[in-house]
CSV table of C-alpha atoms in Angstrom, one decimal:
chain,number,residue,atom,x,y,z
M,465,MET,CA,19.5,11.8,23.6
M,466,THR,CA,17.9,9.0,21.6
M,467,GLY,CA,14.3,10.4,22.4
M,468,ASP,CA,15.4,13.7,20.7
M,469,PRO,CA,14.2,14.5,17.1
M,470,ARG,CA,16.2,12.9,14.3
M,471,ALA,CA,16.5,13.1,10.7
M,472,ILE,CA,15.4,10.3,8.7
M,473,SER,CA,14.8,9.8,4.8
M,474,MET,CA,12.4,7.6,3.1
M,475,THR,CA,10.5,7.6,-0.3
M,476,VAL,CA,7.0,8.8,-0.3
M,477,ASN,CA,5.0,8.1,-3.5
M,478,GLY,CA,8.4,7.9,-5.5
M,479,ARG,CA,9.9,11.2,-4.1
M,480,GLU,CA,12.7,11.2,-1.7
M,481,VAL,CA,12.2,13.1,1.3
M,482,THR,CA,13.8,14.0,4.7
M,483,LEU,CA,12.3,15.0,7.8
M,484,THR,CA,13.0,15.7,11.3
M,485,VAL,CA,10.7,13.8,13.8
M,486,GLU,CA,10.7,12.7,17.5
M,487,PRO,CA,10.6,8.8,17.7
M,488,ARG,CA,7.2,8.9,19.2
M,489,VAL,CA,5.5,10.5,16.0
M,490,SER,CA,3.5,8.1,14.1
M,491,LEU,CA,4.1,7.8,10.4
M,492,ALA,CA,0.5,8.8,9.9
M,493,ASP,CA,1.1,12.3,11.8
M,494,ALA,CA,4.5,12.8,10.0
M,495,LEU,CA,2.8,12.3,6.7
M,496,ARG,CA,0.0,14.7,7.4
M,497,GLN,CA,1.9,17.3,9.6
M,498,ASP,CA,5.6,17.3,8.3
M,499,LEU,CA,4.8,16.5,4.6
M,500,GLY,CA,1.4,17.9,4.3
M,501,LEU,CA,-0.1,14.7,2.8
M,502,THR,CA,-3.5,14.9,4.6
M,503,GLY,CA,-5.0,12.3,2.3
M,504,THR,CA,-4.1,9.6,4.9
M,505,HIS,CA,-6.8,10.0,7.7
M,506,VAL,CA,-6.3,9.4,11.4
M,507,GLY,CA,-9.3,7.8,13.0
M,508,CYS,CA,-9.1,5.8,16.2
M,509,GLU,CA,-5.3,6.0,16.5
M,510,HIS,CA,-5.1,2.5,17.8
M,511,GLY,CA,-5.5,0.3,14.7
M,512,VAL,CA,-9.2,-0.5,14.9
M,513,CYS,CA,-10.6,1.7,12.1
M,514,GLY,CA,-8.2,1.3,9.1
M,515,SER,CA,-8.4,4.9,7.9
M,516,CYS,CA,-4.7,5.5,8.1
M,517,THR,CA,-3.7,2.4,6.0
M,518,VAL,CA,-0.8,3.1,3.8
M,519,LEU,CA,1.6,1.0,1.9
M,520,VAL,CA,5.2,0.4,3.2
M,521,ASP,CA,7.5,-1.4,0.8
M,522,GLY,CA,4.3,-2.7,-0.8
M,523,THR,CA,2.7,-4.0,2.4
M,524,ALA,CA,-0.4,-2.4,3.7
M,525,VAL,CA,0.1,-1.2,7.4
M,526,ARG,CA,-1.6,0.8,10.0
M,527,SER,CA,0.5,4.0,9.9
M,528,CYS,CA,-0.9,5.1,13.4
M,529,LEU,CA,0.9,2.0,14.8
M,530,LEU,CA,4.1,2.5,12.9
M,531,PHE,CA,6.4,5.3,14.2
M,532,ALA,CA,7.9,7.4,11.4
M,533,VAL,CA,11.4,6.4,12.5
M,534,GLN,CA,10.5,2.9,11.8
M,535,ALA,CA,9.8,3.8,8.2
M,536,GLU,CA,13.4,5.1,7.7
M,537,GLY,CA,14.8,4.1,4.2
M,538,THR,CA,11.4,2.4,3.0
M,539,ALA,CA,9.2,3.2,0.2
M,540,VAL,CA,5.8,4.4,1.3
M,541,GLU,CA,2.7,4.8,-0.8
M,542,THR,CA,-0.2,7.0,0.0
M,543,VAL,CA,-3.5,7.8,-1.5
M,544,GLU,CA,-2.0,10.9,-2.9
M,545,GLY,CA,0.1,8.7,-5.0
M,546,LEU,CA,-2.7,6.7,-6.8
M,547,ALA,CA,-3.9,9.2,-9.4
M,548,ARG,CA,-1.9,9.0,-12.8
M,549,GLY,CA,-1.5,12.8,-13.3
M,550,SER,CA,-5.0,14.3,-13.7
M,551,ALA,CA,-6.6,10.8,-14.2
M,552,LEU,CA,-7.8,9.0,-11.5
M,553,HIS,CA,-6.6,5.4,-10.6
M,554,PRO,CA,-9.0,2.9,-11.9
M,555,LEU,CA,-10.0,2.0,-8.2
M,556,GLN,CA,-10.7,5.6,-7.6
M,557,GLU,CA,-12.8,5.7,-10.8
M,558,ALA,CA,-14.6,2.7,-9.9
M,559,PHE,CA,-15.4,4.3,-6.5
M,560,ARG,CA,-16.9,7.4,-8.3
M,561,ARG,CA,-18.8,5.0,-10.7
M,562,HIS,CA,-20.3,3.0,-7.8
M,563,HIS,CA,-21.0,5.8,-5.2
M,564,ALA,CA,-18.5,3.8,-3.0
M,565,LEU,CA,-18.2,6.7,-0.5
M,566,GLN,CA,-20.4,9.2,1.1
M,567,CYS,CA,-18.4,11.2,3.7
M,568,GLY,CA,-15.0,9.8,2.5
M,569,PHE,CA,-13.2,9.7,5.9
M,570,CYS,CA,-12.5,6.0,5.5
M,571,THR,CA,-12.1,6.1,1.7
M,572,PRO,CA,-8.0,6.5,1.7
M,573,GLY,CA,-7.4,3.6,4.1
M,574,VAL,CA,-9.9,1.4,2.0
M,575,LEU,CA,-8.3,2.3,-1.2
M,576,MET,CA,-4.8,1.5,0.0
M,577,THR,CA,-6.1,-1.8,1.4
M,578,LEU,CA,-7.5,-2.6,-2.0
M,579,VAL,CA,-4.4,-1.6,-4.0
M,580,GLU,CA,-2.5,-4.2,-1.9
M,581,LEU,CA,-5.2,-6.8,-2.2
M,582,LEU,CA,-5.6,-6.2,-6.0
M,583,ARG,CA,-1.6,-6.3,-6.7
M,584,ALA,CA,-1.4,-9.7,-4.9
M,585,ASP,CA,-4.8,-11.2,-6.2
M,586,PRO,CA,-5.7,-9.6,-9.5
M,587,CYS,CA,-9.0,-11.4,-9.7
M,588,PRO,CA,-10.4,-11.7,-6.1
M,589,THR,CA,-13.5,-13.4,-5.1
M,590,GLU,CA,-16.1,-11.1,-3.3
M,591,ALA,CA,-15.2,-13.2,-0.1
M,592,ALA,CA,-11.6,-12.3,-0.5
M,593,VAL,CA,-12.6,-8.5,-1.1
M,594,ARG,CA,-14.8,-8.7,2.0
M,595,ASP,CA,-12.1,-10.3,4.2
M,596,ALA,CA,-9.5,-7.6,3.0
M,597,LEU,CA,-12.1,-5.1,4.0
M,598,SER,CA,-12.8,-6.5,7.4
M,599,GLY,CA,-10.3,-4.3,9.1
M,600,ASN,CA,-11.7,-0.8,7.6
M,601,LEU,CA,-14.6,1.0,9.1
M,602,CYS,CA,-17.1,2.6,7.1
M,603,ARG,CA,-20.1,4.0,8.7
M,604,CYS,CA,-21.9,5.4,5.5
M,605,THR,CA,-22.0,2.9,2.7
M,606,GLY,CA,-22.8,-0.5,4.3
M,607,TYR,CA,-20.0,-1.5,2.2
M,608,GLN,CA,-22.1,-2.9,-0.8
M,609,PRO,CA,-20.8,-0.1,-3.3
M,610,ILE,CA,-17.2,-0.6,-2.1
M,611,VAL,CA,-17.3,-4.2,-2.6
M,612,ALA,CA,-18.8,-3.6,-6.0
M,613,ALA,CA,-16.3,-0.9,-7.0
M,614,ALA,CA,-13.4,-3.2,-5.8
M,615,LEU,CA,-14.6,-6.0,-8.1
M,616,ASP,CA,-15.2,-3.6,-11.0
M,617,ALA,CA,-11.9,-2.0,-10.6
M,618,ALA,CA,-10.1,-5.5,-10.8
M,619,THR,CA,-12.0,-6.2,-14.1
M,620,VAL,CA,-10.6,-2.8,-15.4
M,621,LEU,CA,-6.9,-3.3,-14.2
M,622,ALA,CA,-7.0,-6.9,-15.5
M,623,ALA,CA,-8.1,-5.7,-19.0
M,624,GLU,CA,-5.2,-2.9,-18.8
M,625,ALA,CA,-2.7,-5.5,-17.8
M,626,ALA,CA,-3.8,-7.9,-20.7
M,627,PRO,CA,-1.3,-7.7,-23.7
S,713,MET,CA,-4.1,9.8,21.5
S,714,LYS,CA,-0.2,10.1,21.0
S,715,ALA,CA,2.6,8.0,22.3
S,716,PRO,CA,4.6,9.5,25.4
S,717,PRO,CA,8.1,10.2,24.7
S,718,PHE,CA,10.5,7.3,24.7
S,719,ASP,CA,14.2,6.6,23.7
S,720,TYR,CA,14.2,4.7,20.5
S,721,HIS,CA,16.9,2.0,19.5
S,722,ARG,CA,17.0,-0.1,16.5
S,723,PRO,CA,19.7,-2.7,16.7
S,724,ALA,CA,20.9,-4.7,13.6
S,725,SER,CA,21.9,-7.8,15.5
S,726,LEU,CA,20.5,-9.9,18.4
S,727,ASP,CA,23.7,-9.4,20.4
S,728,GLU,CA,23.1,-5.6,20.0
S,729,ALA,CA,19.6,-6.1,21.1
S,730,LEU,CA,20.5,-8.0,24.1
S,731,GLY,CA,23.2,-5.6,25.1
S,732,LEU,CA,20.6,-2.7,25.2
S,733,LEU,CA,18.1,-4.8,27.0
S,734,ALA,CA,20.5,-5.8,29.7
S,735,GLY,CA,21.5,-2.1,30.1
S,736,GLN,CA,18.1,-0.5,30.4
S,737,PRO,CA,15.8,-1.0,33.4
S,738,ASP,CA,12.6,0.4,31.6
S,739,ALA,CA,12.6,-1.0,28.2
S,740,ARG,CA,10.2,-2.8,26.1
S,741,ILE,CA,10.8,-4.8,22.8
S,742,LEU,CA,9.1,-3.4,19.8
S,743,ALA,CA,8.1,-6.1,17.6
S,744,GLY,CA,5.0,-5.7,15.2
S,745,GLY,CA,3.4,-3.0,17.4
S,746,GLN,CA,0.1,-3.9,17.0
S,747,SER,CA,-0.7,-4.3,20.6
S,748,LEU,CA,2.2,-2.6,22.2
S,749,VAL,CA,1.6,0.7,20.0
S,750,PRO,CA,-2.2,1.1,20.8
S,751,MET,CA,-1.1,0.7,24.5
S,752,LEU,CA,1.3,3.6,24.2
S,753,ASN,CA,-1.1,5.6,22.3
S,754,MET,CA,-3.7,5.1,25.0
S,755,ARG,CA,-0.9,5.7,27.4
S,756,LEU,CA,-1.6,2.4,29.1
S,757,ALA,CA,2.2,1.9,28.8
S,758,ALA,CA,5.0,4.4,29.1
S,759,PRO,CA,8.4,2.7,28.9
S,760,ALA,CA,11.4,4.8,29.0
S,761,THR,CA,13.0,2.9,26.0
S,762,LEU,CA,11.7,1.0,23.1
S,763,ILE,CA,14.2,-1.4,21.3
S,764,ASP,CA,12.7,-2.0,17.9
S,765,ILE,CA,13.8,-5.4,16.7
S,766,ASN,CA,12.2,-5.2,13.1
S,767,ARG,CA,15.7,-5.0,11.7
S,768,VAL,CA,17.5,-7.7,13.8
S,769,ASP,CA,18.7,-10.5,11.4
S,770,GLY,CA,17.6,-14.1,11.5
S,771,LEU,CA,14.5,-13.6,13.7
S,772,ASP,CA,11.9,-14.3,11.0
S,773,ARG,CA,13.0,-17.8,10.1
S,774,ILE,CA,10.5,-21.0,9.8
S,775,GLU,CA,12.5,-24.2,10.4
S,776,GLU,CA,11.0,-27.6,9.9
S,777,GLY,CA,12.5,-30.4,12.1
S,778,ALA,CA,11.6,-33.9,12.6
S,779,ASP,CA,9.2,-33.6,15.3
S,780,ARG,CA,9.1,-29.8,16.0
S,781,VAL,CA,8.8,-26.8,13.8
S,782,THR,CA,10.6,-23.6,15.2
S,783,LEU,CA,9.4,-20.2,14.5
S,784,GLY,CA,11.5,-17.1,14.8
S,785,ALA,CA,9.8,-14.4,17.2
S,786,MET,CA,9.7,-12.0,14.4
S,787,VAL,CA,7.7,-14.3,11.9
S,788,ARG,CA,4.7,-12.2,10.7
S,789,GLN,CA,1.4,-13.7,11.4
S,790,ARG,CA,0.7,-13.2,7.6
S,791,ALA,CA,3.9,-15.1,6.8
S,792,LEU,CA,2.5,-18.0,9.0
S,793,GLU,CA,-0.7,-18.0,7.1
S,794,ALA,CA,1.2,-18.4,3.7
S,795,SER,CA,3.9,-20.8,4.9
S,796,PRO,CA,3.4,-24.4,3.5
S,797,VAL,CA,5.5,-25.9,6.4
S,798,VAL,CA,2.9,-24.3,8.8
S,799,ARG,CA,-0.3,-25.6,6.8
S,800,ARG,CA,1.3,-29.2,6.5
S,801,ARG,CA,3.0,-29.5,9.9
S,802,LEU,CA,1.0,-27.2,12.2
S,803,PRO,CA,-2.6,-27.0,10.6
S,804,LEU,CA,-3.9,-25.9,14.1
S,805,LEU,CA,-1.7,-22.8,14.1
S,806,ALA,CA,-2.8,-21.9,10.5
S,807,GLU,CA,-6.2,-22.1,11.3
S,808,ALA,CA,-5.9,-20.0,14.6
S,809,VAL,CA,-3.8,-17.4,13.1
S,810,ALA,CA,-6.4,-16.7,10.1
S,811,GLN,CA,-8.7,-15.4,12.9
S,812,ILE,CA,-6.4,-13.0,14.4
S,813,GLY,CA,-7.6,-9.3,13.9
S,814,HIS,CA,-7.5,-8.4,10.2
S,815,PRO,CA,-5.3,-9.0,7.2
S,816,VAL,CA,-3.6,-5.5,7.6
S,817,THR,CA,-2.7,-6.1,11.2
S,818,ARG,CA,-1.5,-9.4,10.6
S,819,ASN,CA,0.9,-8.0,8.1
S,820,ARG,CA,2.7,-6.3,10.9
S,821,GLY,CA,1.9,-8.5,14.0
S,822,THR,CA,4.3,-11.3,15.0
S,823,VAL,CA,4.4,-14.7,16.7
S,824,GLY,CA,6.9,-13.5,19.4
S,825,GLY,CA,4.8,-10.3,20.1
S,826,SER,CA,1.4,-12.3,20.4
S,827,LEU,CA,3.1,-14.7,22.9
S,828,CYS,CA,5.0,-12.0,24.9
S,829,HIS,CA,1.8,-9.6,25.0
S,830,LEU,CA,-0.2,-12.8,26.2
S,831,ASP,CA,-3.6,-11.2,26.0
S,832,PRO,CA,-6.0,-13.9,27.5
S,833,ALA,CA,-8.1,-13.8,24.2
S,834,ALA,CA,-5.2,-14.2,22.0
S,835,GLU,CA,-5.1,-17.2,19.5
S,836,ILE,CA,-1.3,-18.0,19.2
S,837,PRO,CA,-0.9,-18.5,22.9
S,838,ALA,CA,-3.7,-21.0,23.0
S,839,ALA,CA,-2.3,-22.8,20.0
S,840,ALA,CA,1.2,-22.8,21.7
S,841,LEU,CA,-0.1,-24.5,24.7
S,842,ALA,CA,-1.9,-27.2,22.7
S,843,LEU,CA,1.2,-27.7,20.7
S,844,ASP,CA,3.5,-28.1,23.9
S,845,ALA,CA,5.6,-25.0,22.9
S,846,ARG,CA,9.1,-24.5,24.2
S,847,LEU,CA,9.7,-20.7,24.3
S,848,VAL,CA,13.5,-19.7,23.5
S,849,ALA,CA,14.5,-16.8,25.8
S,850,ALA,CA,17.7,-15.2,25.1
S,851,SER,CA,19.6,-12.7,27.3
S,852,ALA,CA,23.3,-11.4,27.4
S,853,ARG,CA,23.6,-14.2,30.2
S,854,GLY,CA,22.7,-17.1,27.7
S,855,THR,CA,19.8,-18.9,26.5
S,856,ARG,CA,17.1,-21.1,28.3
S,857,ARG,CA,13.8,-22.8,27.1
S,858,LEU,CA,10.5,-22.5,29.1
S,859,ALA,CA,7.5,-24.6,28.7
S,860,MET,CA,4.2,-22.7,28.0
S,861,GLU,CA,3.4,-23.4,31.7
S,862,GLU,CA,6.4,-21.7,33.0
S,863,PHE,CA,5.9,-18.9,30.5
S,864,ALA,CA,2.4,-17.9,30.7
S,865,LEU,CA,2.2,-16.8,34.5
S,866,GLY,CA,-0.6,-14.6,34.6
S,867,MET,CA,-2.9,-11.9,32.8
S,868,MET,CA,-0.4,-10.6,30.2
S,869,THR,CA,2.4,-11.7,32.4
S,870,THR,CA,5.2,-13.9,31.3
S,871,GLY,CA,8.1,-15.8,33.0
S,872,LEU,CA,10.7,-13.8,31.0
S,873,GLU,CA,13.3,-11.9,33.2
S,874,PRO,CA,13.7,-8.2,32.5
S,875,ASP,CA,16.8,-8.6,30.4
S,876,GLU,CA,15.4,-11.6,28.5
S,877,MET,CA,14.0,-11.6,25.0
S,878,LEU,CA,11.9,-14.1,23.4
S,879,VAL,CA,13.7,-15.2,20.2
S,880,ALA,CA,11.9,-18.4,18.9
S,881,VAL,CA,9.2,-20.8,19.9
S,882,GLU,CA,9.6,-24.6,19.0
S,883,LEU,CA,6.1,-26.3,18.6
S,884,ALA,CA,5.3,-30.0,18.4
S,885,ALA,CA,4.4,-31.1,14.9
S,886,TRP,CA,1.8,-33.9,15.4
S,887,PRO,CA,2.2,-37.0,13.1
S,888,GLU,CA,0.7,-36.8,9.7
S,889,GLY,CA,-3.0,-37.7,9.7
S,890,HIS,CA,-3.8,-36.0,13.0
S,891,GLY,CA,-6.7,-33.6,13.0
S,892,ALA,CA,-6.7,-30.1,14.2
S,893,GLY,CA,-9.6,-27.5,14.9
S,894,PHE,CA,-9.6,-24.1,16.2
S,895,ALA,CA,-13.1,-22.4,17.0
S,896,GLU,CA,-13.7,-18.9,18.5
S,897,PHE,CA,-16.6,-16.7,19.1
S,898,ALA,CA,-16.3,-13.0,18.5
S,899,ARG,CA,-19.2,-10.5,17.9
S,900,ARG,CA,-17.6,-9.7,14.5
S,901,PRO,CA,-14.9,-11.2,12.8
S,902,GLY,CA,-11.4,-9.9,13.9
S,903,ASP,CA,-12.7,-8.6,17.4
S,904,PHE,CA,-11.2,-10.2,20.6
S,905,ALA,CA,-12.5,-13.7,21.0
S,906,MET,CA,-15.1,-14.2,23.9
S,907,ALA,CA,-14.2,-17.8,24.0
S,908,SER,CA,-11.9,-20.1,21.9
S,909,ALA,CA,-10.9,-23.6,21.8
S,910,ALA,CA,-8.0,-25.5,20.2
S,911,ALA,CA,-8.3,-29.2,19.7
S,912,LEU,CA,-5.7,-31.8,18.5
S,913,VAL,CA,-6.7,-35.5,17.8
S,914,ALA,CA,-4.9,-38.5,16.5
S,915,LEU,CA,-6.7,-41.8,15.9
S,916,ASP,CA,-5.5,-45.2,15.9
S,917,GLY,CA,-6.2,-47.9,13.5
S,918,ALA,CA,-9.7,-48.9,15.0
S,919,GLY,CA,-10.7,-45.1,15.1
S,920,ARG,CA,-10.2,-44.8,18.7
S,921,VAL,CA,-8.6,-41.6,20.2
S,922,ASP,CA,-4.8,-42.4,20.5
S,923,ALA,CA,-3.8,-38.8,21.4
S,924,VAL,CA,-5.8,-35.5,22.1
S,925,ARG,CA,-5.3,-31.9,23.5
S,926,LEU,CA,-8.0,-29.6,24.2
S,927,VAL,CA,-7.1,-26.0,25.3
S,928,LEU,CA,-9.5,-22.9,26.0
S,929,GLY,CA,-8.6,-19.4,25.3
S,930,ALA,CA,-10.2,-16.2,26.5
S,931,VAL,CA,-11.8,-18.0,29.6
S,932,ALA,CA,-9.2,-17.4,32.2
S,933,ALA,CA,-6.0,-15.3,32.7
S,934,THR,CA,-4.0,-17.6,30.5
S,935,PRO,CA,-4.8,-20.5,28.2
S,936,LEU,CA,-6.1,-23.6,29.9
S,937,ARG,CA,-5.7,-27.1,29.2
S,938,VAL,CA,-8.9,-29.4,29.8
S,939,THR,CA,-7.1,-32.4,30.9
S,940,GLU,CA,-10.5,-34.0,32.2
S,941,ALA,CA,-11.8,-33.8,28.8
S,942,GLU,CA,-8.7,-35.2,27.2
S,943,ALA,CA,-8.9,-38.3,29.8
S,944,MET,CA,-12.4,-38.8,28.9
S,945,LEU,CA,-11.6,-39.1,25.2
S,946,MET,CA,-8.5,-41.3,25.3
S,947,GLY,CA,-9.1,-44.8,24.1
S,948,ARG,CA,-12.5,-44.2,23.1
S,949,THR,CA,-14.5,-43.9,19.7
S,950,PRO,CA,-15.3,-40.1,19.6
S,951,ASP,CA,-18.8,-40.1,18.4
S,952,THR,CA,-21.0,-36.9,18.8
S,953,THR,CA,-22.3,-38.1,22.3
S,954,LEU,CA,-18.9,-38.5,23.6
S,955,ILE,CA,-17.5,-35.0,22.0
S,956,ALA,CA,-20.5,-33.4,23.7
S,957,GLU,CA,-19.8,-34.9,27.1
S,958,ALA,CA,-16.1,-33.9,26.7
S,959,ALA,CA,-16.8,-30.5,25.7
S,960,ALA,CA,-19.4,-30.0,28.8
S,961,LEU,CA,-16.3,-30.1,30.8
S,962,ALA,CA,-15.0,-26.8,29.3
S,963,GLY,CA,-17.7,-24.7,30.9
S,964,PRO,CA,-16.7,-25.0,34.4
S,965,CYS,CA,-13.1,-24.1,33.7
S,966,VAL,CA,-14.2,-20.5,32.9
S,967,THR,CA,-13.1,-17.8,35.4
S,968,LEU,CA,-13.0,-14.7,33.2
S,969,GLU,CA,-15.9,-12.4,33.0
S,970,ASP,CA,-16.7,-8.9,31.9
S,971,PRO,CA,-20.0,-7.2,31.1
S,972,GLN,CA,-20.0,-8.4,27.5
S,973,ALA,CA,-19.8,-11.9,28.6
S,974,PRO,CA,-20.8,-12.8,32.1
S,975,LEU,CA,-19.6,-16.1,33.6
S,976,TRP,CA,-22.6,-18.1,32.6
S,977,TYR,CA,-22.8,-16.9,29.2
S,978,ARG,CA,-18.8,-17.4,28.6
S,979,ALA,CA,-19.1,-20.9,30.0
S,980,ARG,CA,-21.8,-21.7,27.5
S,981,LEU,CA,-19.6,-20.4,24.7
S,982,ALA,CA,-16.7,-22.3,26.0
S,983,THR,CA,-18.4,-25.5,25.7
S,984,ALA,CA,-19.9,-24.7,22.3
S,985,MET,CA,-16.4,-23.8,21.1
S,986,ALA,CA,-14.8,-27.0,22.6
S,987,LYS,CA,-17.2,-29.0,20.8
S,988,ARG,CA,-16.8,-27.2,17.4
S,989,ALA,CA,-13.1,-27.6,17.8
S,990,LEU,CA,-13.1,-31.3,18.9
S,991,THR,CA,-15.8,-32.2,16.0
S,992,ALA,CA,-13.5,-30.5,13.5
S,993,ALA,CA,-10.2,-32.3,14.6
S,994,VAL,CA,-12.1,-35.4,14.9
S,995,GLY,CA,-13.6,-35.2,11.4
S,996,ARG,CA,-10.0,-34.1,9.9
S,997,ALA,CA,-8.2,-37.1,11.5
S,998,ASP,CA,-7.3,-40.1,9.7
S,999,ARG,CA,-7.2,-43.7,11.1
S,1000,LYS,CA,-3.6,-44.6,11.5
S,1001,ARG,CA,-2.8,-47.1,8.5
S,1002,VAL,CA,-2.7,-50.7,10.1
S,1003,ALA,CA,0.7,-52.2,10.0
S,1004,ALA,CA,0.8,-55.1,7.5
């Protein structure tokens, strides 16, 4: 039957993976339970909190609102793909410097949302950062250090990109 | 909260999708999934079959015609925001779309999905009514066009037949120099609107209203055109007093209420949003160049 588990392949953080899932399984659950990538957090499961945000073919999406079968053949990026070996990604580094997380539950989704923003807009205004973050709920920080970290990371990334 | 089981189909062509739809009595179309999947996860919907049209070719086009712009059903809301054609020809829609949810939900959310879900508070159906939308419905039996009044039948209820799928919407592009305004009130940006208003205004050479549309969202089961306000504005110079008088006609149209916004409060919001939308539209409208 078409509702039965099926084998699908996709690229996750540059690695080709094949997994067998029921169509009703969200990409978030498949990442966490089938691939053991528990960095992607599942909060509200209806698209409100933003904790499960990942990139699919470079576009930030709610992985609780996308079925894993829909991601077949795509390139998925999760928070586990950010660090460069043992070195943190400049965004992660900036989050540490600015104390941009407390409990850390929202952090993976916030980071992936900001990765998309900074790729599209390497020098965002504070307003653009706040607009991008409007769909990510953080109940600890009050957002100020997250915004500061995002703007700081943009500067670091721009310096890295400069010839 | 996990979605109930369903049969999953992912057609590659429109014909294949329509064939599947014709043969499945309890099927839902899966577009961007930003409303349907929450309903599945919360078990508010449990269709036997999902037909995923994300990989159907040709449904994501934006086509500019002389007096209409045609949007494919799978045009993402984020693509609308970025489209120069939409910004130039349909400024009302561009302004409305920027107020839907959040950037990440707009990455997936589609024009057709918003129209078919038909949430009373949704921005695209309200803008579509103001823009005299013609909705293109396809089935294995053929294609037909519905006016917004025939499409928006009631609360989250469309005029599509069970075997029909929305494939495009044709929106009226108002003449260059018209003014548009879309205003909504929500407790936090991105929340469902508690009242919204869409206004389109064209002025003649003397600065009098030559054409006008005023539509309210989130105040009734479906978007509502305030024809009395339009009639009051026609042929007159829209100063602040006249705009306030016309906007006051929005309040009595309100029929929706909930604990967050009881009738009296929503009526005041509707009037305030109508005033904001009309003021913005008038301010952005140019007087027509007088023929030499």
